[in-house]
Tab-separated table of C-alpha atoms in Angstrom:
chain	number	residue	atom	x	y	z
A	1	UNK	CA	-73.372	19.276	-33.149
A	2	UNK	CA	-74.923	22.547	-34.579
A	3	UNK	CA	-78.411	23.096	-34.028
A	4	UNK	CA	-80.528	22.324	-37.608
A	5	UNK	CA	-81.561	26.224	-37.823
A	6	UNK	CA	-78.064	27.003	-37.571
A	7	UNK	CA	-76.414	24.335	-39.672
A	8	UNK	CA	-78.256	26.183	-42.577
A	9	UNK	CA	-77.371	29.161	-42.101
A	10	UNK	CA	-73.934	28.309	-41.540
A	11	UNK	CA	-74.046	26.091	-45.037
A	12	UNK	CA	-75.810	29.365	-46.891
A	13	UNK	CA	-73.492	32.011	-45.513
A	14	UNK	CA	-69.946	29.579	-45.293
A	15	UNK	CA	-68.902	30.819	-49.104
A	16	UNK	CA	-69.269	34.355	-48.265
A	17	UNK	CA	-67.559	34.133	-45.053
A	18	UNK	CA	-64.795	32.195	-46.120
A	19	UNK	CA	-64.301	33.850	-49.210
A	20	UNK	CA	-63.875	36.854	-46.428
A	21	UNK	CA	-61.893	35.901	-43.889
A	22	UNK	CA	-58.081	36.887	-44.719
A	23	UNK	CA	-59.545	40.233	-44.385
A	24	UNK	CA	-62.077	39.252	-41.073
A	25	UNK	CA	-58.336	37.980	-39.609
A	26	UNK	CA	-56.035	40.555	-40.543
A	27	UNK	CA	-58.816	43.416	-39.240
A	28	UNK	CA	-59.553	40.830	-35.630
A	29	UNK	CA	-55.810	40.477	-35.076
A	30	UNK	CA	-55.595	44.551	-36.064
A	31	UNK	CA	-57.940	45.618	-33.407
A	32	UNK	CA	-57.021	43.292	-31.014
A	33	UNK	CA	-53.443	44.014	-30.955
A	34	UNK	CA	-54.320	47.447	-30.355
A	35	UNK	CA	-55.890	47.392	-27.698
A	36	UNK	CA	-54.268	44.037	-25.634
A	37	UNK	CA	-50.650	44.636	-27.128
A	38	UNK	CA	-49.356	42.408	-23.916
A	39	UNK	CA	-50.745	39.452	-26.229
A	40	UNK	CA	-48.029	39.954	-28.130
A	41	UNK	CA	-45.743	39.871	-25.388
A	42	UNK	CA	-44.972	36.110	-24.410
A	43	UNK	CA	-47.795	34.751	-26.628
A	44	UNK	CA	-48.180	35.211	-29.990
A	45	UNK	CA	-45.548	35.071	-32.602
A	46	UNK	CA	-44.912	38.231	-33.878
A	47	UNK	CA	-42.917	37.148	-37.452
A	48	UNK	CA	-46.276	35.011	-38.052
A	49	UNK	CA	-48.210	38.043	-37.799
A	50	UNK	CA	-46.223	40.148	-40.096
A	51	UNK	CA	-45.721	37.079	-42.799
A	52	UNK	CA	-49.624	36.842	-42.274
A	53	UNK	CA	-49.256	32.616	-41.853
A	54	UNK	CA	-51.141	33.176	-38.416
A	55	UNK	CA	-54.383	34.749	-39.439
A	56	UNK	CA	-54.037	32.531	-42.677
A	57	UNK	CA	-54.032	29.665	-40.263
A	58	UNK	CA	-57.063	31.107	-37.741
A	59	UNK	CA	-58.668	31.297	-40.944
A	60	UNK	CA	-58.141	27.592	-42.646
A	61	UNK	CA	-59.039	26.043	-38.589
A	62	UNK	CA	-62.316	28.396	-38.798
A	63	UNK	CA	-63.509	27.133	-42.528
A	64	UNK	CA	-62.219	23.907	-41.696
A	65	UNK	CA	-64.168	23.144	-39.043
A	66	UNK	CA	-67.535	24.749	-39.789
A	67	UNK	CA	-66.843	22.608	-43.119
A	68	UNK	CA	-66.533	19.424	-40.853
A	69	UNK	CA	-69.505	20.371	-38.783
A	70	UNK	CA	-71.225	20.367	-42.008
A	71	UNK	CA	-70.268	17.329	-43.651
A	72	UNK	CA	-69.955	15.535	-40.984
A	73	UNK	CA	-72.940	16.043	-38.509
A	74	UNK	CA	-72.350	13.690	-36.104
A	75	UNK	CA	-68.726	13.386	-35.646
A	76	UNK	CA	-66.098	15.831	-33.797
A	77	UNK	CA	-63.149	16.734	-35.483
A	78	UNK	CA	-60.782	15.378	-33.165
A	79	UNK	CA	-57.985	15.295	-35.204
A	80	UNK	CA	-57.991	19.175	-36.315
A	81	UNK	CA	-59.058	20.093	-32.975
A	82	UNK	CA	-56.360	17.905	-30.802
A	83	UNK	CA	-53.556	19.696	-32.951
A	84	UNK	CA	-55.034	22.986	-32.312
A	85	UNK	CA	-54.937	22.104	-28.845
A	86	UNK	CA	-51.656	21.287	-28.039
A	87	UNK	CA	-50.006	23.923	-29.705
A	88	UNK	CA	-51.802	26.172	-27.548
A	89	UNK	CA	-51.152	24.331	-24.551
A	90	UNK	CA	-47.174	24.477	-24.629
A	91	UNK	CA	-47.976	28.540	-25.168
A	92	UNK	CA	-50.060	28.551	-22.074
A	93	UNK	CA	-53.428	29.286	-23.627
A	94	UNK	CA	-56.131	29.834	-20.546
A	95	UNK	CA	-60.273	29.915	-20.863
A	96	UNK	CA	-60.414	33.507	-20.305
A	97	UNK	CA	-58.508	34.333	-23.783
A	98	UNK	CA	-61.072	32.598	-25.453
A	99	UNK	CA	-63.431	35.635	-24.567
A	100	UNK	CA	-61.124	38.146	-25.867
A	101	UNK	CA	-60.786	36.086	-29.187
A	102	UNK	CA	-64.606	35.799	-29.720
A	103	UNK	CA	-65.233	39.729	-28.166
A	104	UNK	CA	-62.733	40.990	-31.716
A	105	UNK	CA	-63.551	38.203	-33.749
A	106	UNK	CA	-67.349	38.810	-34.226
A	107	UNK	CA	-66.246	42.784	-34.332
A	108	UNK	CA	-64.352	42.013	-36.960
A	109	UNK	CA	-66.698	39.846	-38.587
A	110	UNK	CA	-69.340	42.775	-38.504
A	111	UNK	CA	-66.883	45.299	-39.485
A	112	UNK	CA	-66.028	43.566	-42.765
A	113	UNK	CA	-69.497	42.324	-43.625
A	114	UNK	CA	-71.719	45.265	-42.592
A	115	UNK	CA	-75.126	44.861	-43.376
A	116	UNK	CA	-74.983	41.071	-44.462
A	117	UNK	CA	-74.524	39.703	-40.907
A	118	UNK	CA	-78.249	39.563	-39.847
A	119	UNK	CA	-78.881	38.929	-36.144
A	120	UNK	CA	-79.949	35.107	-37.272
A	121	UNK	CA	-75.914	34.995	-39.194
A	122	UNK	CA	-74.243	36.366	-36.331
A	123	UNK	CA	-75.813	33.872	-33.848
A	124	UNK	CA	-74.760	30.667	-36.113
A	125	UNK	CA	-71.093	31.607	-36.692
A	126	UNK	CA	-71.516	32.256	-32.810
A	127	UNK	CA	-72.332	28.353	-32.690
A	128	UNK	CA	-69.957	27.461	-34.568
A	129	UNK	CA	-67.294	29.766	-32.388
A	130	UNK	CA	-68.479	28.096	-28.967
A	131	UNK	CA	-68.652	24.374	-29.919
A	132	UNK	CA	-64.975	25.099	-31.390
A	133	UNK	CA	-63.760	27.215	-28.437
A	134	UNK	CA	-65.406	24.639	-26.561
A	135	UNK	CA	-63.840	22.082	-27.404
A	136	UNK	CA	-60.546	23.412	-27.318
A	137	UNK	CA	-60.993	24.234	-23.466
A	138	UNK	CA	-62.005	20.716	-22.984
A	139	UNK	CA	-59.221	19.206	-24.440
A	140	UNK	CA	-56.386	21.574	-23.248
A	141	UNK	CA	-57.951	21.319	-19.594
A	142	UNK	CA	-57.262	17.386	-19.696
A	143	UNK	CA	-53.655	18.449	-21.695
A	144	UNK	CA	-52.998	20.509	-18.966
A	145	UNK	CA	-54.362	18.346	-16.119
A	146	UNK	CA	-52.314	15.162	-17.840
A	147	UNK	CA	-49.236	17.692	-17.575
A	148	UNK	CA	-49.665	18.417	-13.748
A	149	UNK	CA	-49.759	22.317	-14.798
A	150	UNK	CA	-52.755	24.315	-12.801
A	151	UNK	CA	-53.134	27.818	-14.474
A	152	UNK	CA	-51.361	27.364	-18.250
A	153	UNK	CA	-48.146	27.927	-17.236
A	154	UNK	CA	-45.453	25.650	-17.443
A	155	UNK	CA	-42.365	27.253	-17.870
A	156	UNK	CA	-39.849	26.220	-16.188
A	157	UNK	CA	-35.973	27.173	-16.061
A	158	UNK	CA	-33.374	24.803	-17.566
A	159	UNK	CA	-29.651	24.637	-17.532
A	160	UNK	CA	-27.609	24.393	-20.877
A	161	UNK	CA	-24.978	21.427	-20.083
A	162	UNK	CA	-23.720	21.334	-22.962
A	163	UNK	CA	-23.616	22.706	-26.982
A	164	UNK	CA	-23.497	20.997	-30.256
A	165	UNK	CA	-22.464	22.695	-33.294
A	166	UNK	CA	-24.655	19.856	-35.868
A	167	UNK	CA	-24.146	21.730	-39.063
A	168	UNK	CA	-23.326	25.495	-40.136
A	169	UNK	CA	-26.886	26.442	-39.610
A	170	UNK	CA	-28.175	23.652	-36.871
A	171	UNK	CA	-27.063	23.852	-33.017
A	172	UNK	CA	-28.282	21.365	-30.439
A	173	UNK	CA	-28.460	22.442	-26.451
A	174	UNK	CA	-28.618	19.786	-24.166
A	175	UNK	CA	-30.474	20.950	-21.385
A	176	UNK	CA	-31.240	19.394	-17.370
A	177	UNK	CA	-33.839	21.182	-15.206
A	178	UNK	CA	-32.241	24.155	-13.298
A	179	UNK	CA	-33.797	23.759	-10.008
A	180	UNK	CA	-32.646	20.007	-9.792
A	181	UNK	CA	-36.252	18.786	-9.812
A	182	UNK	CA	-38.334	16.122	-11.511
A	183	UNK	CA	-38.401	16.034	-15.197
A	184	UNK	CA	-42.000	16.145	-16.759
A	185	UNK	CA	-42.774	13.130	-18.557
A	186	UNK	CA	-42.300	13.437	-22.543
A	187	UNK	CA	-43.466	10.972	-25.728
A	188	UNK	CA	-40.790	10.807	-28.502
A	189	UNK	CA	-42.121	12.892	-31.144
A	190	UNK	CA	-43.252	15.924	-29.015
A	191	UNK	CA	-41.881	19.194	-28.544
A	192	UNK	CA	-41.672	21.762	-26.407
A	193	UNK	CA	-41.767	25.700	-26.334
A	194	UNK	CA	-38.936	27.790	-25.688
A	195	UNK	CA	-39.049	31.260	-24.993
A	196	UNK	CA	-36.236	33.739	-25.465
A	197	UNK	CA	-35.970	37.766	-24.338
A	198	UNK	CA	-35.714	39.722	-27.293
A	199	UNK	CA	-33.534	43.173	-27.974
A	200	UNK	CA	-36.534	45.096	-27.746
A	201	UNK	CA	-37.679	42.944	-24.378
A	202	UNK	CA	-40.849	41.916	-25.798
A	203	UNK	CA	-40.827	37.572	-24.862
A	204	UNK	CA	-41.343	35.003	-28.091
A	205	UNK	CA	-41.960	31.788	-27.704
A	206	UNK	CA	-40.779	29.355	-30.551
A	207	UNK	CA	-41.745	25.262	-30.536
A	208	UNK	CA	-39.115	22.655	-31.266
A	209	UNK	CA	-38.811	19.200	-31.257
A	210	UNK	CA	-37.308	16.902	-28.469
A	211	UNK	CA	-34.764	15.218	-30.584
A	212	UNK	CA	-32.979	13.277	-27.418
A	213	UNK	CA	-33.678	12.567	-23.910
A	214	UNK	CA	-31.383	10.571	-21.809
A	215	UNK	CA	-32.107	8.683	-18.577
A	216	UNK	CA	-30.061	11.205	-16.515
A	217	UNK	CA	-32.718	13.630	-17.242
A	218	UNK	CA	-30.981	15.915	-19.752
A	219	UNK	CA	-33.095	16.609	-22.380
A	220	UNK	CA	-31.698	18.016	-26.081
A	221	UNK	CA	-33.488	20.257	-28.583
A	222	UNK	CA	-32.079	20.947	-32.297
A	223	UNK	CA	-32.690	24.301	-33.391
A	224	UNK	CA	-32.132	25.579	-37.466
A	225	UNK	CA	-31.480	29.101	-37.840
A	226	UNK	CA	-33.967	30.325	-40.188
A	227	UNK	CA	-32.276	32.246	-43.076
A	228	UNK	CA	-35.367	34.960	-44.282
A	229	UNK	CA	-34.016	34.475	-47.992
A	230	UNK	CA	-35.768	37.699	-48.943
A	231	UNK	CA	-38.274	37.766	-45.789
A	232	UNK	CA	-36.752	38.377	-42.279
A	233	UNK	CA	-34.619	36.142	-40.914
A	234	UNK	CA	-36.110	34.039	-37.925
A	235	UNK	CA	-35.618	36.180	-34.393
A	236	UNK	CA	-35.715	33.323	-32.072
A	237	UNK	CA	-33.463	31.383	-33.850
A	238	UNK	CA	-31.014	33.322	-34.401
A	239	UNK	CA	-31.066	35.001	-31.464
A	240	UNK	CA	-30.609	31.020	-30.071
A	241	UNK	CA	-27.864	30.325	-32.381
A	242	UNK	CA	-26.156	34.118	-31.490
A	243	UNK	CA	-26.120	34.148	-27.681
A	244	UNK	CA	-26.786	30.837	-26.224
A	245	UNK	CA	-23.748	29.026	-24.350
A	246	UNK	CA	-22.994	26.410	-22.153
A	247	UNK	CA	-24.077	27.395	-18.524
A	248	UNK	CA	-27.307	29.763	-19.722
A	249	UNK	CA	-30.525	29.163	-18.840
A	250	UNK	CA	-33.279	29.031	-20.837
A	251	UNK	CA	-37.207	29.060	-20.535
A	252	UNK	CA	-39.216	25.751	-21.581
A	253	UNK	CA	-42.612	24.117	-21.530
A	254	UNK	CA	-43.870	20.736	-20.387
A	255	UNK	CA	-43.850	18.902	-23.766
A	256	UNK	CA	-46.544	18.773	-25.728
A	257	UNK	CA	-48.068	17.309	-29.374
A	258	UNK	CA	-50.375	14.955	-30.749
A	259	UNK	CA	-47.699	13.366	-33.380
A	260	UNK	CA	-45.889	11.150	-30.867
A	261	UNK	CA	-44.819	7.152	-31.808
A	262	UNK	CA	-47.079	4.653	-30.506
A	263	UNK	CA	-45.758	1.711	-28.653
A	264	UNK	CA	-47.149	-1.657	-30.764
A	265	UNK	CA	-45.825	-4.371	-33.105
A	266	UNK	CA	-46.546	-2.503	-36.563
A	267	UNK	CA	-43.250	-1.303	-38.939
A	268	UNK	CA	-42.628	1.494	-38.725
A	269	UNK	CA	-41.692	4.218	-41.511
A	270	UNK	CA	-39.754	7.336	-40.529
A	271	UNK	CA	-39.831	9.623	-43.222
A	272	UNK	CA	-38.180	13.388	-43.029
A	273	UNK	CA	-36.557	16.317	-44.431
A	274	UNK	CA	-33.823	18.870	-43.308
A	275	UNK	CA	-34.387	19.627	-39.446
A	276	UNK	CA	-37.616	17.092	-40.144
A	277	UNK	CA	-35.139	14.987	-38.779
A	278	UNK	CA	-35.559	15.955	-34.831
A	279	UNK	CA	-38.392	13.736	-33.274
A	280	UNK	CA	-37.536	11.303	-35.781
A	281	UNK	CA	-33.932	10.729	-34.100
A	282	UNK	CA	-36.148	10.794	-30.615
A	283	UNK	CA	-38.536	8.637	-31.790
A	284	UNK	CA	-35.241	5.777	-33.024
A	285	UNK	CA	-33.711	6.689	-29.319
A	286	UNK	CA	-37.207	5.295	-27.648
A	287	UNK	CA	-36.858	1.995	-30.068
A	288	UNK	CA	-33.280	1.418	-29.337
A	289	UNK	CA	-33.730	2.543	-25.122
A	290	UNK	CA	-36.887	0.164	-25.080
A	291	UNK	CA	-35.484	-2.814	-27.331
A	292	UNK	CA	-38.059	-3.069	-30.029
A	293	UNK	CA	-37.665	-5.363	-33.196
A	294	UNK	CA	-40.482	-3.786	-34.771
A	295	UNK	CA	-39.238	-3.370	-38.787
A	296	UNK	CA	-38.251	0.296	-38.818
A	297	UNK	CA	-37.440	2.410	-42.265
A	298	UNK	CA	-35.941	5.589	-41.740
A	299	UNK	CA	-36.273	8.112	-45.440
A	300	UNK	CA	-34.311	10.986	-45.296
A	301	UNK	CA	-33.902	14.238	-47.475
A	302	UNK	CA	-30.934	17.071	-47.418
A	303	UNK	CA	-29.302	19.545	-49.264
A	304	UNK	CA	-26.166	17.625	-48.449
A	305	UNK	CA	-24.602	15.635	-46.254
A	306	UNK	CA	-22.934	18.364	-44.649
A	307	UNK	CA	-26.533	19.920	-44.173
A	308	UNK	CA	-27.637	16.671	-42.379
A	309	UNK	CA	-28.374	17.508	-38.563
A	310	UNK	CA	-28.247	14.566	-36.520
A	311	UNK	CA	-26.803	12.332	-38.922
A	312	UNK	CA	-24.164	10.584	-37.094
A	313	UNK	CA	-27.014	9.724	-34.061
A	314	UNK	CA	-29.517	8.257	-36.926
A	315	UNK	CA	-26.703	6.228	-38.541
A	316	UNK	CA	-25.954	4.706	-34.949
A	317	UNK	CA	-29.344	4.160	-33.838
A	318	UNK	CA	-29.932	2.383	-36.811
A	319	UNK	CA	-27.745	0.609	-36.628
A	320	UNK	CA	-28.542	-0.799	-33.430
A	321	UNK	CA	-31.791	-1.434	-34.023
A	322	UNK	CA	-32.272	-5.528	-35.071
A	323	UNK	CA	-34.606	-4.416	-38.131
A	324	UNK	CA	-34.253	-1.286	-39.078
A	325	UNK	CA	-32.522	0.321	-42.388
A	326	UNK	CA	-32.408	3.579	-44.137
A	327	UNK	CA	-32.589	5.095	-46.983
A	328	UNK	CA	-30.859	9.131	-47.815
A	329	UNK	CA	-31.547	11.560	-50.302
A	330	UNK	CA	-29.259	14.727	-51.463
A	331	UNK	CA	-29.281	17.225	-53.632
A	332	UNK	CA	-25.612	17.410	-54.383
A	333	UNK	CA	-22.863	15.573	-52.804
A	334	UNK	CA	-24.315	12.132	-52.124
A	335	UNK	CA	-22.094	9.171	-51.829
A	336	UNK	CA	-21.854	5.242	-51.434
A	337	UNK	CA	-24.912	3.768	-51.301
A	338	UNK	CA	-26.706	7.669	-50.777
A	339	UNK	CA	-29.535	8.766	-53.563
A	340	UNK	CA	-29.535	11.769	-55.665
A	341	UNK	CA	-31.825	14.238	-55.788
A	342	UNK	CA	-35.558	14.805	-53.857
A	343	UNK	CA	-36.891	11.847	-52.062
A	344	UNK	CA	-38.323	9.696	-54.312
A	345	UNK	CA	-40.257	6.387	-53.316
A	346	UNK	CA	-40.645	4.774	-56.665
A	347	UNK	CA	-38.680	1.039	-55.877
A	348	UNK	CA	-38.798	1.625	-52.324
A	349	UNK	CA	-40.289	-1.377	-50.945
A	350	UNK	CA	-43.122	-0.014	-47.957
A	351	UNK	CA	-43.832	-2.769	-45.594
A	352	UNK	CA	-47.303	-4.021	-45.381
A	353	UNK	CA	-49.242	-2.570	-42.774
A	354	UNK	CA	-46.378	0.185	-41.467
A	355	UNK	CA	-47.457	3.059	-39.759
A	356	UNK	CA	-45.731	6.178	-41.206
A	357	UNK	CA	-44.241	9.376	-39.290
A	358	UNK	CA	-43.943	12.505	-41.230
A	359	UNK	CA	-41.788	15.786	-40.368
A	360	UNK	CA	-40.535	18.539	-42.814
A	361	UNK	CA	-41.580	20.806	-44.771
A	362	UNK	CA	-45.552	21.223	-46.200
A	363	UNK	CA	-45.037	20.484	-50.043
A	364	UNK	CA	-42.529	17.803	-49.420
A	365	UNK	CA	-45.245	16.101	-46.652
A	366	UNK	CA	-47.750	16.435	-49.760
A	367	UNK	CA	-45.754	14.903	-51.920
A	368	UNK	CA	-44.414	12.130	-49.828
A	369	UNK	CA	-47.897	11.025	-48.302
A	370	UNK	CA	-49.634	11.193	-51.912
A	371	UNK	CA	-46.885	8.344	-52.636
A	372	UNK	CA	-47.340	6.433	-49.829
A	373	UNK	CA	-50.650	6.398	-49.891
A	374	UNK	CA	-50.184	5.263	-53.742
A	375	UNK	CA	-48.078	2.581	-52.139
A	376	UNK	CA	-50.520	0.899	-49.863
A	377	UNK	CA	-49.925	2.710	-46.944
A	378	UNK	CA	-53.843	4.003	-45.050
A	379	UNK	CA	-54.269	7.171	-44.859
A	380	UNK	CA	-55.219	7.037	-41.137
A	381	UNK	CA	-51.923	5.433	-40.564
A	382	UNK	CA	-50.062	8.168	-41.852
A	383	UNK	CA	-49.262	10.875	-38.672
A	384	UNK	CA	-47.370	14.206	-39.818
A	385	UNK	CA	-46.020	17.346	-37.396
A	386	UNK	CA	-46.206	20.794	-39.357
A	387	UNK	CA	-44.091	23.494	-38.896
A	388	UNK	CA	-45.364	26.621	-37.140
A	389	UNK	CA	-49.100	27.692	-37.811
A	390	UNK	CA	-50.270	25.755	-40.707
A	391	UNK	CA	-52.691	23.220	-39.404
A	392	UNK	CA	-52.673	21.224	-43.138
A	393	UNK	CA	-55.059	17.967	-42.439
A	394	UNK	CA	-54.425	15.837	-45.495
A	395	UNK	CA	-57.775	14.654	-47.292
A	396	UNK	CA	-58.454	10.619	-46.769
A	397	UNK	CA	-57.526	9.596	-50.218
């Protein structure tokens, strides 16, 4: 909870700041870069930084929370914070980067703002910093206790047993630990981080979903080559889809996430787009490996069939499932009993009292929890996983 002296100056001086800090972001991540350029080696995504989406997304988490703080005095925002979290636990964040963070931060801060940031300003926003930083220790320190992992690091090498071409722009590795040892445990729905060598040698990490895991301890991830259309294309990605063959090794996480399906009795409503697809296939593999009857609806949206990864394994785990059915969407080529066009809900019948899983991308997620919120469904029962660094928290209609 911010202290009352600060909570007004934070509420006085939270339009000027946030009406400031794309350009508090880009100059922090400037300056920082600069001088600790191994951050960028092995830790931060370097195609965020030169889109911008990462320092858009430091800034929305910053705003966001002081807003909470704010408007909510006596609450923590677990939910934006726990998603913060995780994501930096599969890239290995430690305690001691949190100092770097606040030391070019606050420079930056001053740099933009000059003479406005008083000596009373600058020691609110540094409230606000530490009860968010925090937190975020807190939380990753049980992530990472839960996870068995000691310093932040949990990479691990693992074996490629086998390759899937899904679709013309979707390949799935099945992977088993290379050493022979233990697999860490892993809740359908989360996903782990995968880091690749690039030309230059610098080390990326990218996150992707678990979309399988069998009991022999092979574990599968689905990867969609990002096509720039008029941006760069994605490195990791590609660089997945160019080199990577049966036999290689590659470099993975302990899983990780805060969207992962939660055993109970509720239905269930699975709803994704294009690779959205991935945890939702792990999350039907749990259901069918664990023989649930809970009522499960599975919504689906594609280019085309062809551009359906992971179609085949949802149409058979659906079909063994004692209460489950689906519904498809696609643009062009759909079939049978298949719909045309975007995912539309209007005459789909939303059991009472589901709990909904969302996956794909941000404006279809928008659109698809407006209507089923519309439709009944509670907001707080609606759980979505976002793409790289947009933290979006929907509003509680």
């Amino acid at each position: 909870m911010l202290s009352a002296e600060s909570a007004a100056i934070v509420r006085s001086t939270l339009p000027v700041i946030g009406a400031s800090l794309d350009d508090i972001t880009a100059r922090f991540y400037g300056s920082m870069f600069a001088d600790r350029p191994e951050l960028l080696d092995g830790l931060f995504n370097r195609g965020n930084q030169a889109s911008g989406a990462q320092r858009r997304a430091l800034a929305g988490s910053i705003a966001a929370f002081a807003t909470m703080l704010l408007d909510n005095p006596g609450e923590r925002p677990d939910a934006l914070l726990a998603r913060i979290a995780h994501k930096h636990t599969s890239l290995g964040v430690t305690d001691d980067q949190y100092v770097i963070v606040h030391k070019y931060l606050f420079g930056a801060i001053a740099e933009v703002l000059g003479d406005a940031v008083t000596p009373d300003v600058a020691a609110a926003w540094d409230e606000v910093y530490w009860l968010m930083a925090g937190s975020l220790i807190a939380m990753e320190a049980r992530l990472y206790g839960e996870a068995g992992i000691a310093d932040g690091d949990s990479r691990r090498q693992w074996r490629v047993v086998e390759r899937r071409e899904e679709t013309p722009d979707v390949v799935s590795f099945l992977l088993r630990p290379a050493d022979g040892g233990p697999v860490p445990p892993a809740r359908p729905g989360q996903y782990v981080s995968v880091e690749a060598r690039m030309p230059d040698g610098v080390r990326q990490l990218r996150q992707y979903s678990l979309s399988g895991a069998d009991s022999d301890g092979t574990r599968r991830i689905t990867v969609k080559r990002v096509r720039g259309e008029g941006g760069p294309d994605g490195e990791v990605s590609n660089l997945l889809h160019a080199t990577v063959r049966e036999g290689d090794e590659l470099t993975l996480t302990a899983p990780f996430g805060d969207v992962a399906l939660e055993d109970g009795d509720a239905p269930l409503v699975l709803a994704s787009a294009g690779i959205g697809c991935t945890p939702m296939v792990a999350m039907l593999e749990h259901l069918v490996r664990t023989g649930s009857t809970r009522r499960v609806l599975v919504l689906h949206a594609d280019r085309s069939p062809a551009d359906h990864a992971l179609r085949e394994d949802t149409e058979r785990l659906v079909a063994a499932l004692p209460d489950a059915t689906r519904i498809l969407w696609y643009e062009a080529g759909s079939t049978g009993d298949e719909r045309s066009g975007w995912m539309d809900l209007a005459g789909v019948e939303i059991p009472e009292g589901a709990t909904v899983y969302l996956c794909g991308p941000l404006p279809f997620m928008r659109v698809t929890r407006s209507a089923l919120i519309g439709a009944g469904v509670a907001a707080r029962d609606v759980h979505y996983e976002v793409f790289g660094p947009d933290l979006w928290l929907g509003a509680e209609d």
